[in-house]
Amino acid sequence: MVFGSVISSPRGNLSLQQVIHLANVYLENASKSTDPDIRLVLCHDAEISLSQAKKAAKYTEDKAMREGIASVYDGLGELLEHDGHGNEAQAFYKKSEKLGGHVRESGKLTRSSRPSSIVHSIKSAFHSIGPIDKPTAPPSSQSPHKQPLSTATLPKDIFPENVRLPSIAFTAPEPDSRLNDTRQLACCLGLLQPSIEMAEILDPAARTWLEVTQGELDEKERLEALATDVIRAFKRDEFKDAKAVIEVVYLAPVLEKDDFRYLLKEFYSGVDQSGLLDVHQLEGLAHLIQGAKAGYLDSDDLVKVLNLLSTRLRDTHQQSTDHLYQLTVAVSHVLDAMADASVSGLNREKVHEPLSLYLAELKESSDAYLVYRAAYAYQALMCVPDDETLWQATLRRSGKVIQGVSGLVSAVKGLDLNGFIEGLGKIQDGLAGATEMIQAAISAYDRAMSLSKSGQGFFECLKEGFSFDRKCAWYAALRGADTLIQDGQFAEFRTLVCEAPCLRDPAFQWGVCERLGQVAASSVWDSVTRQSAISFLVEIYQNDAVWGHHTTVKQWIVNILMQLSSFPGGEIQFVETQLQSLQKDGDAKKQILYKTCRENGLGSHPLKVGLPEIGSPSLLDRVQARPDVEGSLRQLRRQRLKERGKAVYIRPQAKVSLKAPDESGFPLMEKVEEFLASDQMVFLLLGDSGAGKSTFNRELECHLWRAYKKGGLIPLHINLPAIEKPEHDMIAKQLRKAEFTEPQIRELKLHRKFTLICDGYDESQQTHNLYTSNHLNQAGEWNAKMVVSCRSEYLGVDYRDRFQPGDRNNRSDSDMFQEAVITQFSLDQVQDYITQYVSVHRPLWEADEYRKALDLIPSLKELVKNPFLMSLSLEVLPRMVDPGQDFSTTHITRTALYDQFIEHWFERGKKRLGEMNMSPQVRSAFESLIDEGFTRNGMAYLKRLCAAIYKEQDGQPVVTYSRYKDESSWKAEFFSREEEKQIFREACPLIRNGNQHRFIHRSLLEYGVALAMFDPQDWKEMQESRPTLARRGSVSSLMSSDEYGTVGNGPVTVGQEPDLKSPLAWRRFVKEPSVMQFLKERVQQEPFFKQQLLGYIEHSKEDKKWRIAAANAITILVQAGVQFNHADLRGIRIPNADLSYGMFDSAQLQGADLRQVDLSGAWLRRANLDNTRMAGARFGELPSLKHDSGVEMCVYSPDGETISAGLYNGKVIMYSTSNWEILWTLEGHSGKVTSMVYSPNGNKIASGSSDHTVRLWDVRTGMCIHTLNGHDAEVRSIAYSPQGDRIASSSNDMTIKMWDVESGECRYIWIGHTDMVSGVIYSPKGIEVASRSDDNTVRIWDVETGNCLHVLKGHHYQIRGIAYSPQGHQLASGDIVSKIRLWITATGECRRILYQQRSRVLHVVYSPNGNQLASAGHAEVWLWDVDRGMCLHVLQGHSSWVRSVVYSPQSDLVASYSDDRTVRLWDAATGACQQTLTGHSKEITSVMFSPKENRVASSSYDTTVRLWDIGVGASRHSSSGHNTEVKGVKCSPRGDNVATYDDNDETVRIWDVEAGVCRHVLRGHSNSVKCVGYSPQGDQIATGSYDYTVRLWNIESGACTHILKGHTFWINAVAYSPHGEQLASGSDDNTVRLWDVKSGECRHTLIGHTGVVRDVVYSPNGNQLFSCGYDSTVRVWDVETGTCSHILIGSGGLYHVAYSPQSDTIASISYDTVRVWNVETGECRYTFLDHDIVAFSPRGDQIASSGDDGSVKVWDTESGDCLWIFIGHRDRVNKIVYSPQGDLVASANDDRSVRLWNVTSGQCRAVIQDFQDGVTRIDWSEVSGVNYLVAGCRDGVVGAWKVQIDEDRCDVSLKWMTARGVLDVNDTTIQDVQGLSHQNRQLLKQRGAVEDPINRLREVGKNVTTMASVVSKLKASSTATAEDPALGSGGSFEQLGQLLEQAKDPLIRDMVAVIVKNINGRE
């Protein structure tokens, strides 16, 4: 019943509570039963029930339920423990604990971890004892419940006590010294591994060595590397003989895990792959497994090895017995390890059963040693369970459950023989004769009893089958004995052997004797212990009563003693004595046995007492024969870390490109670590001078050295300028500098990997690709990754070719390169730097003082974002400013920092030298230098040295000086041993490394050479020492009057001829941006230097020897912002100068030498270039291709040899790209060209048109081959097949047609789309065609069958772009609601959806290499990673819809064009904008990359195709102006400066009105600036922002003095009170706030408006404030009280209010109405309709207004009469302002003009047309009686014009303008220019240059004559309307405007204007 219930009960139908109840029932019945067997069965039934409940309990949080299950387990455990089933009881207790039950301590010994073999390794290495097998745990000597069957008694002198482990003594190696042998290495590594037992056995020398070495990580790593190298050498060893095996076996227990497993794999392969059994490797494998540390072997390893050994064992029948013996030993070790690791589930059929059967067969062997080993292995196998469950085994054997077996197993495991026999007895009593299993148990019982009583022979015992059928106690007992011997617990060993229940088992005795022999033979143990072991053997031999008469055991003992008698250094004498005693022991039979053993000699299997000696030469000898590189690497590591020392270091941030915003930064170190962990090979680090590249490189090197692991990547810092020709073998050169030997270098090259940190690519003036020129990572070459740093300004556009490994067109090569740009310090980084600096250097100032200075000195705040300038600033600030002074008035420049730093350095050097011990000669020289002025002399030394470095070694910064080699060279002047030279060298900021000298920072060399060109101190001293001398000319000859000179104060006479020895005169510095930066600042600070540079230019007119100096000079001046408008530059010689983006309006350049001059983006309007030499001049553009109709598209041929333009009028114009001449004009279409494509071979071109046709043209003949008719509507798109044999076309007729190119026949008509088909493309392989339609679907068609393969549905809106991936496996489609779908073309499934947020998708395209997808949208381009489906970059910069994007052939650039009429070039990798191409005047229609040249073509409705050189002019241009539309222009009341701001910037720029220099950029707002206002005194400016704050700024310093917070929304207006003491601000929060300017406190918050407050203005007396807003009211506030006194109600939202200077009138402006109010009465006096811009005259007697109609009206304030209506603008007027005198009104317009109107005569006195875009804002300024008009434009340009008016003349001349980057040569004369290329001549003429001004004047005369009738009509019209000036806007003026517009030539327009001037006061 019970058995049946166990098997068949349907427990699955019971609930959890019922299952627990059932288990309790079983438990209760078991506790009541008196039969132990029944109790056991019932307990197991309870367990089976609980197994289901336990699973459910895992997922329940019911604590009571879990506790109930735990309680049952506790009860089962107690019952089983009472019955002696300890192991099962412990299992139940553990289950209870997991469920929250009580934690119990087991009564039995717990299993410990596998013992460490480290100590054993050390012993075996130095005392020649082999590894001893060690079981899991020592068994208990007796059962806790039963007494053993019998015991033995030994003499007391045998192992009387435990033995202390012997001390380990060895010869300790010195650090980095050669080791004697592998045993010494094993001992060292063993000692270094943590072990509690180790400390007790170390002798003093070993302990001392261990303490020292544990602190030397380098030495430990060296020893570990040696062990690794030995293992690798073993793998390479061809023979792997016994010597090699022995050597690695010594090391095995102390290896790192990776090395251990590497060796295990090698041994396994050796045994597996050998034909005949490789005994040596087999032994090695056995030892390896035996000595493995915990965790080094897993179950899979052991099973795999066992499988191998089992197979070899079964296949070794015909081999020697020795092989079988070795295999059996190895199997034993593997099985021991498996038993220790509790490996289970061994496959019974494949491994377990075959192996057990074969081991059983070995019992028939005549070799007792083999039989014993086989029995031992079998017992070990019994401890490794197979994959058969207990129930499967039971049913297989008997069909019944025999619970007593578990008791049997428990007894065997616990070595309780009495319990074992008792268990068998119970089984026999209860279930006798039931099964085969019961019979087997009975047989085992009988045999067990006989083992206890009889003394039958060993063979007979084994052959009975017991030892090969069941687990036996002797196996566990022997393993416990091993543990006790290993730990020296010989007393416990003695007890175990004497009381073991298997005491008389011959197998047990055989094993005990073997172990005693090993102890006796081992020199590890002392003599007493070894003699005890020998005595123990003798006792077993002699005492038959206790130990029995086992003959083989006796023979084995004699054999052991005989072996011991021959062991050198053993207890030979004692052994001989014992052998003699045995000779006479026992009866005659026993004596004959002894005699026979002696005669037979030693057996075939000698006693294993240790490993043989290691052969010579050993593997270690081979390894140590290599050059010792680690020692030298450690020395290099220590040196580099020491040199780094304690330095201030801030972890830098970086960004992906130069033009990426700093806010997008990332931690640079983390990025480099990612690079080092990746497969990439080159990391380029860019940054400005002083950005911290070298500092980071040094920190990176130290970081890598600190993390260096032996054998890992070696960090190698290479200072490129210090290496001669680093493009060849630079690693070896650097290692030689570090004193590595040639053998070491060869070793490193062959076997090691490097991380190269190459610093100073720019300083070494490299142009080579160091990665490729050094052949890195090629076969037989250096294995290295490279981090290389370079200054940003050193590189051109295509700089990646210098760094990228391999071919940049190859995808795999391009993926190996990465770059980053160090960003400037953030505010937080600056603060951290200050904290560290103060902590490390202890300067004069505290951290708070530095922070105060940085906060209040605006110029300094920008400078310290550069890390090197930060360090300079902190060094010299205490010298430059007093902490108590007003920082807000302090201005500090970069050059001033260097001046102070160098001066401070020399003064500090003087002090340091003065404290040094000097020889009398040196002391005398030092004192003389002090008397003469040490610092000034030091500065002179510095300047001469810097100049010499540039002159003699072209700026290469490292000077190598050898005394004997360079004694007579230029170097001796600076580095010889002369006393003065030594002193200056010591005082100079130089670093010396051996015989190499360099400045501490490259920028100091650049500063020094700049100082050599101009030193302000030299100039001051010269001025003080002598009067000014006159010379032949003055700088004023460069200028017409004072028009030139935007930095200085006018012409200055230069005292003497410039110095030819100046570096300016003998070296070109045009390409040295850092030097130019210093010189540029000098120009802006020192007026004399500017005059000196002008002098160089002037001298070049007369003598060509000054041409280099003049070219340098004019380049410096242009870069400093000096504008040469109207300058007299006739005859100057400036070849190779850089005049890009320079301003030369109306400059006279006749006869100038302009060869090789860069004029990219230069303003040359109205300049005279007659007779100039311009060979090689560069303009950055090519001539545009002009047409008679708008250009719909342009297309390059595949080979780039031709380009074709498709026009709106239906023509196709084809050009040759070699000379840009027209090849063919292809005419035939009657409608516009809508699509155009070349054939793949370029021989044909197809064009589609709105005339419903496709035409096919022959490129070679220009003939129309076919006209493909068939479409019923406009052809939208055409595509050529990749094979060139077919054309596909799509149309608005909803069809796609496929045409045969050869015949012109229509092959297929594809119908299926339900709306216009807007696009068609071929797949890359040409087997498919994809079409997109306005029906929101994409269809894929089979080219061969014409079938529709897939209809791609998913878009819900119009699809604007489709593109195949280069491989054709994927298709992208984008719709107008921001979704891009990626489709799998084979299945038509949508693989992924990409969301282009915020914008519709207008175009999609794949990169040629397939890595990226680009999509176009509103003002943005999105770049996507195709594989991951993630957005890489959002490219922002366009201001309107981006219509299309295209990749360059190399996939590295993306071109986009937009409705904003610009083309932008983007870096595809970083997303940075590389170039903005402007020039088109109408919408752009296409953009294309040239297939063969670095060029881009763009087409436009402006009838042109423009051709752009990629990269030309892109590197230097950095406009100081605005990047987007200027929203505000406000001139200071003082007239000396003007403030401007745009709508997309958080800054305000302050410009010097006369000089055109941007004096300050006011930074601080966190959002765009919305309004500005000057204080009445002009010393302060207020700015309001979208960030809800108002900021007050000091004009002189640019410092922010107050931040006014309180508003809760945007600030729309600010206004100062007339006295400047108060400021008003109006906001979108509907309030006005009044602020105290001095304190920044809010005095009043004026609440009353119910809508947004748009404007505020004070009354002239300051008593009242007027505000207007969207609530249609003007409110009048009392400033003192803050109360509202009047409310003036208008209509519509009011956004501007203006106060008359007469204090009686105000004007309010809404979007279409101007109202004029009486201030006192609140009466609306007048209303002007349709105008929304007004301005009061300075006297207040007039109001000017304007609006959308383009007219300007002037009104009388008193009467309201219209005085004048000024007509001339074509578009809306954006701004009108009165001149300071009130006689002129200026109007700005989107027609790109500003007009000046005389309010007295009504004349238009001047039209300023120097603009490329609409003019948005203007204002007047008066400086020293001169009027300037300042204008801001939509393209961000700001300019100033000088306006001089008298009765007859109105002279308007450009004073200055911010550079726009657009070439302007309008009206420039180029007659007789020499050397100008045809292409450039054509370009200049296209842009408006005049080649023959005389002929032009003739043409103008003819045109003017034809216009006489118009003039007469105008005069008549003027007379007719004289009585009514308002009618002056009649038709004649409008007709004249139209005719003037038609007159394209500006000269004609000017002449007509002169003719009609003064006609009725109008132009």
Coordinates of C-alpha atoms in Angstrom, one line a residue, residues 316 702 735 1019 1031 1413 1573 1620 1652 1767:
T316 CA 45.1 0.3 -25.2
C702 CA 50.3 57.9 -16.9
L735 CA 62.7 53.4 -27.7
W1019 CA 59.3 100.9 -29.2
R1031 CA 61.8 109.3 -44.0
L1413 CA 21.1 57.2 -44.4
G1573 CA 18.9 100.0 -24.5
G1620 CA 20.0 107.2 -16.3
V1652 CA 1.7 91.3 -23.2
I1767 CA 8.9 106.4 -53.4

